[in-house]
């Protein structure tokens, strides 16, 4: 299994987390939801060996979020899932979580998972797992995961512009919650804070902001990905998206 590890005799961390999640909440099992998610996960993973394939689950989380962990499960929160009206949006969310595996980010959990699983109230930890993920990864890894996700979607021949419409959904949700910081970030005049060429000061600012908030501003993520797309198209003359 991708980056899973044994933490007790015969018990893999990813499987333990999955069991805790199953016990603590309902997983969506309606055909409309499952059919779509299987269709997208198959298309994204067409070239992967069976042992490296991820399985997407749709738990009824309170938050509009998705996350992954060591093991082969991706958790796509039901509220985020129902907001995604196209396969392309669903594909980008899943591909972002796959990227955390492909880029070995999930390995970061291995060092202290043992301690956590023995805490009283470990099932609560399972619920809070996604919040922790953001703090472990940091903005650099999140940006890398976003770029790799877009590459995975392109490789599966999804329309990249339609994939990026996911950010319209995230932005609308944040605006509905009146969370303007989440949309615009620390500098409302700039969509370029995640630019590789941004000044040191800008990078420091975004880093501090992300540390405080636990996630990146949506506009900056979208802008960074648009640039990545332009760059990948320039590198492949003749390819059209
Ligand atoms: Zn992520």
Short mmCIF file of C-alpha atoms and ligand atoms in Angstrom, two decimals:
data_model
loop_
_atom_site.label_atom_id
_atom_site.label_comp_id
_atom_site.label_asym_id
_atom_site.label_seq_id
_atom_site.Cartn_x
_atom_site.Cartn_y
_atom_site.Cartn_z
CA UNK A 1 0.00 0.00 0.00
CA UNK A 2 1.27 3.51 -0.73
CA UNK A 3 3.39 4.57 2.24
CA UNK A 4 1.38 2.58 4.73
CA UNK A 5 3.23 1.12 7.69
CA UNK A 6 2.60 -1.38 10.42
CA UNK A 7 2.27 0.19 13.85
CA UNK A 8 1.02 -2.79 15.76
CA UNK A 9 1.26 -6.45 15.00
CA UNK A 10 -0.59 -6.95 11.76
CA UNK A 11 -2.24 -3.53 11.86
CA UNK A 12 -1.50 -0.96 9.19
CA UNK A 13 -1.93 2.70 10.08
CA UNK A 14 -4.04 3.46 7.00
CA UNK A 15 -6.36 0.56 7.77
CA UNK A 16 -6.65 1.60 11.41
CA UNK A 17 -7.59 5.15 10.41
CA UNK A 18 -10.12 3.81 7.93
CA UNK A 19 -11.75 1.66 10.62
CA UNK A 20 -11.90 4.61 13.03
CA UNK A 21 -13.52 6.76 10.37
CA UNK A 22 -16.02 4.02 9.50
CA UNK A 23 -17.03 3.72 13.13
CA UNK A 24 -17.29 7.45 13.70
CA UNK A 25 -19.32 8.53 10.68
CA UNK A 26 -21.51 7.55 7.77
CA UNK A 27 -19.90 6.95 4.37
CA UNK A 28 -21.93 7.87 1.30
CA UNK A 29 -23.13 4.77 -0.52
CA UNK A 30 -25.71 6.11 -3.00
CA UNK A 31 -25.11 4.92 -6.55
CA UNK A 32 -24.99 8.45 -8.08
CA UNK A 33 -22.07 9.36 -5.84
CA UNK A 34 -20.18 6.07 -5.96
CA UNK A 35 -20.51 5.63 -9.74
CA UNK A 36 -18.98 9.02 -10.43
CA UNK A 37 -16.15 8.67 -7.95
CA UNK A 38 -15.19 5.22 -9.28
CA UNK A 39 -15.31 6.48 -12.87
CA UNK A 40 -12.94 9.34 -12.05
CA UNK A 41 -10.54 7.33 -9.86
CA UNK A 42 -10.28 4.67 -12.62
CA UNK A 43 -9.53 7.25 -15.28
CA UNK A 44 -6.89 9.00 -13.18
CA UNK A 45 -5.21 5.72 -12.29
CA UNK A 46 -5.48 3.91 -15.60
CA UNK A 47 -1.70 3.44 -15.77
CA UNK A 48 -1.09 2.45 -12.15
CA UNK A 49 -0.30 -0.99 -10.85
CA UNK A 50 -2.98 -2.49 -8.63
CA UNK A 51 -0.82 -2.22 -5.48
CA UNK A 52 -0.41 1.54 -5.94
CA UNK A 53 -4.02 2.43 -6.61
CA UNK A 54 -5.96 4.68 -4.26
CA UNK A 55 -9.60 4.19 -3.26
CA UNK A 56 -11.82 7.21 -2.67
CA UNK A 57 -14.32 7.20 0.19
CA UNK A 58 -17.00 9.87 0.76
CA UNK A 59 -17.50 10.41 4.52
CA UNK A 60 -20.10 12.83 5.85
CA UNK A 61 -17.65 15.32 7.36
CA UNK A 62 -18.86 18.66 8.70
CA UNK A 63 -16.21 20.53 6.79
CA UNK A 64 -15.96 21.17 3.08
CA UNK A 65 -12.69 19.32 2.62
CA UNK A 66 -10.78 16.28 1.34
CA UNK A 67 -7.69 14.62 2.77
CA UNK A 68 -5.55 11.52 2.63
CA UNK A 69 -3.22 9.53 4.89
CA UNK A 70 -0.71 6.70 4.69
CA UNK A 71 -2.51 3.72 3.17
CA UNK A 72 -4.67 3.64 0.09
CA UNK A 73 -7.66 5.76 1.04
CA UNK A 74 -8.59 9.26 -0.01
CA UNK A 75 -11.37 10.87 2.01
CA UNK A 76 -13.52 13.19 -0.09
CA UNK A 77 -15.88 14.99 2.29
CA UNK A 78 -19.54 14.66 1.26
CA UNK A 79 -20.16 18.41 1.39
CA UNK A 80 -17.27 19.17 -0.94
CA UNK A 81 -18.28 16.26 -3.16
CA UNK A 82 -21.84 17.47 -3.63
CA UNK A 83 -20.52 20.94 -4.59
CA UNK A 84 -18.49 19.50 -7.47
CA UNK A 85 -20.80 19.52 -10.45
CA UNK A 86 -18.41 18.00 -13.00
CA UNK A 87 -16.06 15.03 -13.27
CA UNK A 88 -13.21 17.48 -13.88
CA UNK A 89 -13.67 19.16 -10.48
CA UNK A 90 -13.86 15.78 -8.77
CA UNK A 91 -10.74 14.71 -10.68
CA UNK A 92 -8.73 17.68 -9.45
CA UNK A 93 -9.64 17.06 -5.80
CA UNK A 94 -8.72 13.38 -6.05
CA UNK A 95 -5.54 14.12 -8.02
CA UNK A 96 -4.40 16.61 -5.35
CA UNK A 97 -4.67 13.92 -2.69
CA UNK A 98 -2.94 11.37 -4.94
CA UNK A 99 -0.15 13.88 -5.38
CA UNK A 100 0.52 13.86 -1.61
CA UNK A 101 1.25 10.15 -2.06
CA UNK A 102 3.19 10.41 -5.32
CA UNK A 103 5.40 13.13 -3.82
CA UNK A 104 5.87 11.11 -0.58
CA UNK A 105 4.36 13.84 1.62
CA UNK A 106 2.34 11.28 3.59
CA UNK A 107 5.59 9.77 4.85
CA UNK A 108 5.70 12.67 7.32
CA UNK A 109 3.08 10.91 9.41
CA UNK A 110 5.14 7.81 10.04
CA UNK A 111 7.28 9.27 12.84
CA UNK A 112 4.55 9.90 15.34
CA UNK A 113 1.52 7.86 14.26
CA UNK A 114 2.36 5.27 16.89
CA UNK A 115 1.91 7.77 19.71
CA UNK A 116 -1.32 9.11 18.32
CA UNK A 117 -3.09 5.82 17.83
CA UNK A 118 -2.60 5.03 21.52
CA UNK A 119 -4.06 8.29 22.77
CA UNK A 120 -7.42 8.08 24.48
CA UNK A 121 -9.97 9.40 22.02
CA UNK A 122 -8.00 8.26 19.01
CA UNK A 123 -11.16 8.17 16.93
CA UNK A 124 -11.50 11.90 17.46
CA UNK A 125 -8.01 12.22 16.16
CA UNK A 126 -9.14 10.46 13.00
CA UNK A 127 -11.76 13.16 12.57
CA UNK A 128 -9.26 15.95 13.09
CA UNK A 129 -6.67 14.30 10.89
CA UNK A 130 -7.19 16.58 7.91
CA UNK A 131 -6.56 19.71 9.99
CA UNK A 132 -3.26 18.27 11.07
CA UNK A 133 -2.32 17.40 7.51
CA UNK A 134 -2.25 21.05 6.51
CA UNK A 135 0.07 21.93 9.35
CA UNK A 136 2.45 19.10 8.55
CA UNK A 137 2.70 19.84 4.86
CA UNK A 138 2.97 23.61 4.68
CA UNK A 139 2.41 25.83 1.64
CA UNK A 140 5.34 24.56 -0.42
CA UNK A 141 4.11 20.97 -0.42
CA UNK A 142 0.51 22.08 -1.00
CA UNK A 143 1.62 24.03 -4.09
CA UNK A 144 3.65 21.07 -5.33
CA UNK A 145 0.60 18.84 -4.84
CA UNK A 146 -1.58 21.29 -6.78
CA UNK A 147 0.84 21.33 -9.73
CA UNK A 148 1.26 17.56 -9.73
CA UNK A 149 -2.54 17.19 -9.53
CA UNK A 150 -2.99 19.28 -12.65
CA UNK A 151 -0.37 17.15 -14.44
CA UNK A 152 -2.26 13.98 -13.42
CA UNK A 153 -5.51 15.46 -14.75
CA UNK A 154 -3.84 16.42 -18.03
CA UNK A 155 -2.33 12.93 -18.35
CA UNK A 156 -5.84 11.49 -17.92
CA UNK A 157 -6.99 13.90 -20.66
CA UNK A 158 -9.27 15.99 -18.50
CA UNK A 159 -9.88 19.58 -19.60
CA UNK A 160 -7.57 21.54 -17.27
CA UNK A 161 -9.66 24.71 -17.37
CA UNK A 162 -12.71 22.77 -16.23
CA UNK A 163 -10.61 21.21 -13.44
CA UNK A 164 -9.69 24.68 -12.21
CA UNK A 165 -13.38 25.58 -11.93
CA UNK A 166 -13.11 23.78 -8.60
CA UNK A 167 -11.57 26.98 -7.26
CA UNK A 168 -14.75 28.92 -8.18
CA UNK A 169 -16.66 26.53 -5.92
CA UNK A 170 -14.14 26.90 -3.09
CA UNK A 171 -14.16 30.66 -3.49
CA UNK A 172 -17.95 30.87 -3.48
CA UNK A 173 -18.08 28.71 -0.38
CA UNK A 174 -15.53 30.91 1.41
CA UNK A 175 -17.42 34.06 0.40
CA UNK A 176 -20.67 32.55 1.68
CA UNK A 177 -18.85 31.99 4.96
CA UNK A 178 -17.61 35.61 4.73
CA UNK A 179 -14.07 34.32 4.96
CA UNK A 180 -12.47 36.95 2.73
CA UNK A 181 -8.94 36.11 3.87
CA UNK A 182 -9.32 32.58 2.60
CA UNK A 183 -10.20 33.91 -0.85
CA UNK A 184 -7.82 36.82 -1.19
CA UNK A 185 -4.98 36.09 1.19
CA UNK A 186 -2.91 38.74 2.94
CA UNK A 187 -2.65 41.06 -0.07
CA UNK A 188 -5.93 41.73 -1.86
CA UNK A 189 -4.19 43.42 -4.82
CA UNK A 190 -2.09 40.42 -5.74
CA UNK A 191 -2.95 36.98 -7.05
CA UNK A 192 0.71 36.13 -7.41
CA UNK A 193 1.86 35.39 -3.90
CA UNK A 194 2.62 31.77 -4.70
CA UNK A 195 4.64 32.73 -7.77
CA UNK A 196 8.05 31.10 -7.79
CA UNK A 197 9.54 34.52 -8.57
CA UNK A 198 7.77 36.34 -5.74
CA UNK A 199 10.02 38.40 -3.50
CA UNK A 200 11.41 37.00 -0.30
CA UNK A 201 9.17 39.33 1.69
CA UNK A 202 6.06 38.15 -0.12
CA UNK A 203 7.01 34.54 0.43
CA UNK A 204 7.62 35.15 4.12
CA UNK A 205 4.26 36.89 4.37
CA UNK A 206 2.38 34.05 2.75
CA UNK A 207 4.22 31.50 4.82
CA UNK A 208 3.27 33.25 8.05
CA UNK A 209 -0.30 33.65 6.90
CA UNK A 210 -0.62 30.03 5.94
CA UNK A 211 0.87 28.89 9.24
CA UNK A 212 -1.78 30.87 11.03
CA UNK A 213 -4.70 29.82 8.87
CA UNK A 214 -3.67 26.30 7.91
CA UNK A 215 -4.42 26.69 4.20
CA UNK A 216 -3.59 28.82 1.21
CA UNK A 217 -5.56 31.65 -0.34
CA UNK A 218 -7.73 30.32 -3.16
CA UNK A 219 -6.97 33.05 -5.70
CA UNK A 220 -3.25 32.51 -5.37
CA UNK A 221 -3.58 28.75 -5.85
CA UNK A 222 -5.67 29.25 -8.98
CA UNK A 223 -3.31 31.84 -10.42
CA UNK A 224 -0.28 29.65 -9.71
CA UNK A 225 -1.98 26.75 -11.52
CA UNK A 226 -2.91 28.89 -14.53
CA UNK A 227 0.75 29.76 -14.90
CA UNK A 228 1.75 26.12 -14.51
CA UNK A 229 -0.72 25.21 -17.24
CA UNK A 230 0.62 27.84 -19.62
CA UNK A 231 4.14 26.61 -18.96
CA UNK A 232 3.25 22.95 -19.59
CA UNK A 233 1.49 23.90 -22.82
CA UNK A 234 4.53 25.89 -23.97
CA UNK A 235 6.72 22.86 -23.29
CA UNK A 236 4.52 20.66 -25.43
CA UNK A 237 3.98 22.43 -28.74
CA UNK A 238 1.01 21.08 -30.63
CA UNK A 239 -0.90 19.93 -27.53
CA UNK A 240 -4.22 21.62 -27.10
CA UNK A 241 -6.26 21.91 -23.94
ZN1 LIG B 1 -3.17 19.03 0.24
#
